[in-house]
PDB file of C-alpha atoms in Angstrom:
ATOM      1  CA  TYR A  47     -41.909 -19.301 -21.083  1.00 63.00           C
ATOM      2  CA  SER A  48     -41.925 -19.341 -17.292  1.00 70.00           C
ATOM      3  CA  ASN A  49     -41.968 -23.146 -17.396  1.00 72.00           C
ATOM      4  CA  LEU A  50     -38.742 -22.995 -19.431  1.00 72.00           C
ATOM      5  CA  LYS A  51     -37.155 -20.769 -16.799  1.00 74.00           C
ATOM      6  CA  ILE A  52     -38.009 -23.334 -14.156  1.00 74.00           C
ATOM      7  CA  ALA A  53     -36.763 -26.210 -16.318  1.00 72.00           C
ATOM      8  CA  ILE A  54     -33.291 -24.736 -16.676  1.00 74.00           C
ATOM      9  CA  LYS A  55     -33.008 -23.019 -13.299  1.00 73.00           C
ATOM     10  CA  ASP A  56     -29.856 -24.887 -12.223  1.00 70.00           C
ATOM     11  CA  ILE A  57     -28.338 -25.503 -15.643  1.00 72.00           C
ATOM     12  CA  ASN A  58     -25.928 -22.594 -15.539  1.00 62.00           C
ATOM     13  CA  ILE A  59     -24.225 -24.107 -12.516  1.00 69.00           C
ATOM     14  CA  ALA A  60     -21.247 -25.856 -14.077  1.00 66.00           C
ATOM     15  CA  THR A  61     -20.697 -28.541 -11.463  1.00 75.00           C
ATOM     16  CA  GLY A  62     -20.288 -32.264 -11.823  1.00 77.00           C
ATOM     17  CA  ASP A  63     -18.295 -34.440 -14.152  1.00 80.00           C
ATOM     18  CA  SER A  64     -18.270 -34.059 -17.912  1.00 81.00           C
ATOM     19  CA  LYS A  65     -21.278 -36.391 -18.276  1.00 85.00           C
ATOM     20  CA  ALA A  66     -23.371 -34.314 -15.845  1.00 86.00           C
ATOM     21  CA  ILE A  67     -22.421 -31.096 -17.590  1.00 88.00           C
ATOM     22  CA  GLU A  68     -23.149 -32.646 -21.000  1.00 90.00           C
ATOM     23  CA  ALA A  69     -26.608 -33.590 -19.684  1.00 89.00           C
ATOM     24  CA  LYS A  70     -27.170 -29.977 -18.611  1.00 89.00           C
ATOM     25  CA  LEU A  71     -26.035 -28.781 -22.023  1.00 91.00           C
ATOM     26  CA  HIS A  72     -28.412 -31.219 -23.732  1.00 92.00           C
ATOM     27  CA  LYS A  73     -31.300 -29.994 -21.569  1.00 89.00           C
ATOM     28  CA  LEU A  74     -30.422 -26.379 -22.360  1.00 91.00           C
ATOM     29  CA  GLN A  75     -30.223 -27.161 -26.075  1.00 92.00           C
ATOM     30  CA  LYS A  76     -33.757 -28.588 -25.946  1.00 90.00           C
ATOM     31  CA  VAL A  77     -34.932 -25.294 -24.461  1.00 88.00           C
ATOM     32  CA  LEU A  78     -33.065 -23.312 -27.114  1.00 91.00           C
ATOM     33  CA  ASP A  79     -34.615 -25.488 -29.823  1.00 92.00           C
ATOM     34  CA  SER A  80     -38.071 -24.503 -28.579  1.00 88.00           C
ATOM     35  CA  PHE A  81     -37.391 -20.751 -28.667  1.00 88.00           C
ATOM     36  CA  ASN A  82     -38.948 -20.256 -32.105  1.00 89.00           C
ATOM     37  CA  GLU A  83     -42.186 -21.784 -30.872  1.00 89.00           C
ATOM     38  CA  GLY A  84     -42.039 -19.605 -27.766  1.00 87.00           C
ATOM     39  CA  LYS A  85     -41.356 -16.487 -29.810  1.00 91.00           C
ATOM     40  CA  THR A  86     -44.331 -17.299 -32.060  1.00 92.00           C
ATOM     41  CA  LYS A  87     -46.602 -17.717 -29.038  1.00 91.00           C
ATOM     42  CA  LEU A  88     -45.320 -14.480 -27.533  1.00 91.00           C
ATOM     43  CA  GLU A  89     -45.917 -12.620 -30.788  1.00 93.00           C
ATOM     44  CA  SER A  90     -49.434 -14.034 -30.991  1.00 93.00           C
ATOM     45  CA  ALA A  91     -50.225 -12.995 -27.416  1.00 91.00           C
ATOM     46  CA  CYS A  92     -48.774  -9.537 -28.023  1.00 91.00           C
ATOM     47  CA  GLN A  93     -50.843  -9.161 -31.183  1.00 92.00           C
ATOM     48  CA  GLU A  94     -53.975 -10.101 -29.243  1.00 91.00           C
ATOM     49  CA  GLY A  95     -53.059  -7.482 -26.657  1.00 88.00           C
ATOM     50  CA  GLU A  96     -52.588  -4.852 -29.347  1.00 89.00           C
ATOM     51  CA  ASN A  97     -55.937  -5.791 -30.905  1.00 90.00           C
ATOM     52  CA  LEU A  98     -57.674  -5.394 -27.545  1.00 87.00           C
ATOM     53  CA  CYS A  99     -56.200  -1.917 -27.156  1.00 87.00           C
ATOM     54  CA  THR A 100     -58.601  -0.550 -29.764  1.00 87.00           C
ATOM     55  CA  TYR A 101     -61.533  -1.394 -27.468  1.00 88.00           C
ATOM     56  CA  LEU A 102     -60.055  -0.220 -24.180  1.00 88.00           C
ATOM     57  CA  PRO A 103     -59.785   3.170 -22.518  1.00 88.00           C
ATOM     58  CA  LYS A 104     -56.531   5.080 -23.044  1.00 85.00           C
ATOM     59  CA  SER A 105     -55.424   4.494 -19.438  1.00 84.00           C
ATOM     60  CA  SER A 106     -55.565   0.723 -19.931  1.00 87.00           C
ATOM     61  CA  VAL A 107     -53.820   0.880 -23.309  1.00 89.00           C
ATOM     62  CA  ASN A 108     -50.631   2.329 -21.816  1.00 89.00           C
ATOM     63  CA  SER A 109     -50.491  -0.433 -19.221  1.00 89.00           C
ATOM     64  CA  ILE A 110     -50.990  -3.155 -21.829  1.00 89.00           C
ATOM     65  CA  GLN A 111     -48.345  -1.669 -24.114  1.00 90.00           C
ATOM     66  CA  GLU A 112     -45.883  -1.552 -21.199  1.00 92.00           C
ATOM     67  CA  GLN A 113     -46.614  -5.205 -20.419  1.00 91.00           C
ATOM     68  CA  ILE A 114     -46.093  -6.161 -24.063  1.00 92.00           C
ATOM     69  CA  SER A 115     -42.801  -4.289 -24.171  1.00 93.00           C
ATOM     70  CA  LYS A 116     -41.665  -5.905 -20.917  1.00 94.00           C
ATOM     71  CA  ALA A 117     -42.615  -9.372 -22.180  1.00 92.00           C
ATOM     72  CA  HIS A 118     -40.462  -8.856 -25.282  1.00 93.00           C
ATOM     73  CA  GLN A 119     -37.571  -7.546 -23.207  1.00 95.00           C
ATOM     74  CA  ASP A 120     -37.802 -10.418 -20.697  1.00 92.00           C
ATOM     75  CA  PHE A 121     -37.916 -12.972 -23.499  1.00 92.00           C
ATOM     76  CA  GLU A 122     -34.828 -11.505 -25.207  1.00 93.00           C
ATOM     77  CA  THR A 123     -32.971 -11.299 -21.886  1.00 93.00           C
ATOM     78  CA  PHE A 124     -33.821 -14.933 -21.190  1.00 91.00           C
ATOM     79  CA  LEU A 125     -32.613 -15.989 -24.642  1.00 92.00           C
ATOM     80  CA  LYS A 126     -29.324 -14.103 -24.223  1.00 94.00           C
ATOM     81  CA  GLN A 127     -28.765 -15.695 -20.812  1.00 91.00           C
ATOM     82  CA  CYS A 128     -29.447 -19.165 -22.218  1.00 91.00           C
ATOM     83  CA  LEU A 129     -26.925 -18.574 -24.998  1.00 94.00           C
ATOM     84  CA  LYS A 130     -24.327 -17.367 -22.461  1.00 93.00           C
ATOM     85  CA  ASP A 131     -24.994 -20.420 -20.294  1.00 90.00           C
ATOM     86  CA  LYS A 132     -24.639 -22.685 -23.318  1.00 92.00           C
ATOM     87  CA  GLN A 133     -21.269 -21.179 -24.169  1.00 93.00           C
ATOM     88  CA  ALA A 134     -20.097 -21.483 -20.554  1.00 90.00           C
ATOM     89  CA  LEU A 135     -21.160 -25.134 -20.401  1.00 91.00           C
ATOM     90  CA  GLU A 136     -19.433 -25.910 -23.710  1.00 93.00           C
ATOM     91  CA  GLU A 137     -16.231 -24.290 -22.447  1.00 92.00           C
ATOM     92  CA  CYS A 138     -16.495 -26.201 -19.185  1.00 89.00           C
ATOM     93  CA  ILE A 139     -16.932 -29.499 -21.022  1.00 90.00           C
ATOM     94  CA  ALA A 140     -13.873 -28.780 -23.165  1.00 91.00           C
ATOM     95  CA  GLU A 141     -11.794 -27.956 -20.075  1.00 91.00           C
ATOM     96  CA  LEU A 142     -12.985 -31.040 -18.229  1.00 89.00           C
ATOM     97  CA  GLU A 143     -12.267 -33.301 -21.182  1.00 88.00           C
ATOM     98  CA  SER A 144      -8.786 -31.812 -21.447  1.00 92.00           C
ATOM     99  CA  PHE A 145      -8.255 -32.318 -17.721  1.00 90.00           C
ATOM    100  CA  GLU A 146      -9.528 -35.907 -17.886  1.00 88.00           C
ATOM    101  CA  ASP A 147      -7.180 -36.617 -20.802  1.00 90.00           C
ATOM    102  CA  GLN A 148      -4.257 -35.180 -18.839  1.00 94.00           C
ATOM    103  CA  CYS A 149      -5.196 -37.285 -15.818  1.00 93.00           C
ATOM    104  CA  LYS A 150      -5.208 -40.436 -17.942  1.00 93.00           C
ATOM    105  CA  SER A 151      -1.883 -39.471 -19.438  1.00 94.00           C
ATOM    106  CA  TRP A 152      -0.313 -38.797 -16.066  1.00 94.00           C
ATOM    107  CA  SER A 153      -1.812 -41.985 -14.658  1.00 94.00           C
ATOM    108  CA  LEU A 154      -0.259 -44.041 -17.462  1.00 93.00           C
ATOM    109  CA  TRP A 155       3.056 -42.259 -17.000  1.00 93.00           C
ATOM    110  CA  LEU A 156       2.977 -42.900 -13.241  1.00 93.00           C
ATOM    111  CA  HIS A 157       2.064 -46.543 -13.802  1.00 92.00           C
ATOM    112  CA  GLU A 158       5.016 -46.935 -16.199  1.00 91.00           C
ATOM    113  CA  LYS A 159       7.382 -45.329 -13.673  1.00 89.00           C
ATOM    114  CA  GLU A 160       6.141 -47.612 -10.900  1.00 90.00           C
ATOM    115  CA  GLU A 161       6.771 -50.691 -13.052  1.00 88.00           C
ATOM    116  CA  ARG A 162      10.411 -49.727 -13.560  1.00 78.00           C
TER     117      ARG A 162
END
């Protein structure tokens, strides 16, 4: 999943207009949609590692089990961060849309006042 980390490296930065932030959210959602596939691949790799442990010396087994545990932890941490980023982007979009609506409203009000 390291390629996914690279793909969304700057997504959590909520800068730009609502369209730019919506594009970031869409990109993040694509990553989130692929998490099941990533989890399946991780589970498969971990199972292979566990299977290899039966043929390896005890000293190597501990190292492999630590790596498997760390891979699971890293994956879960990455998923949690993506979900937090998604929520932050959704909140940012809602705020921006509200702000843009207020700007339009105030612009119309100002235009009406200028015409009087």
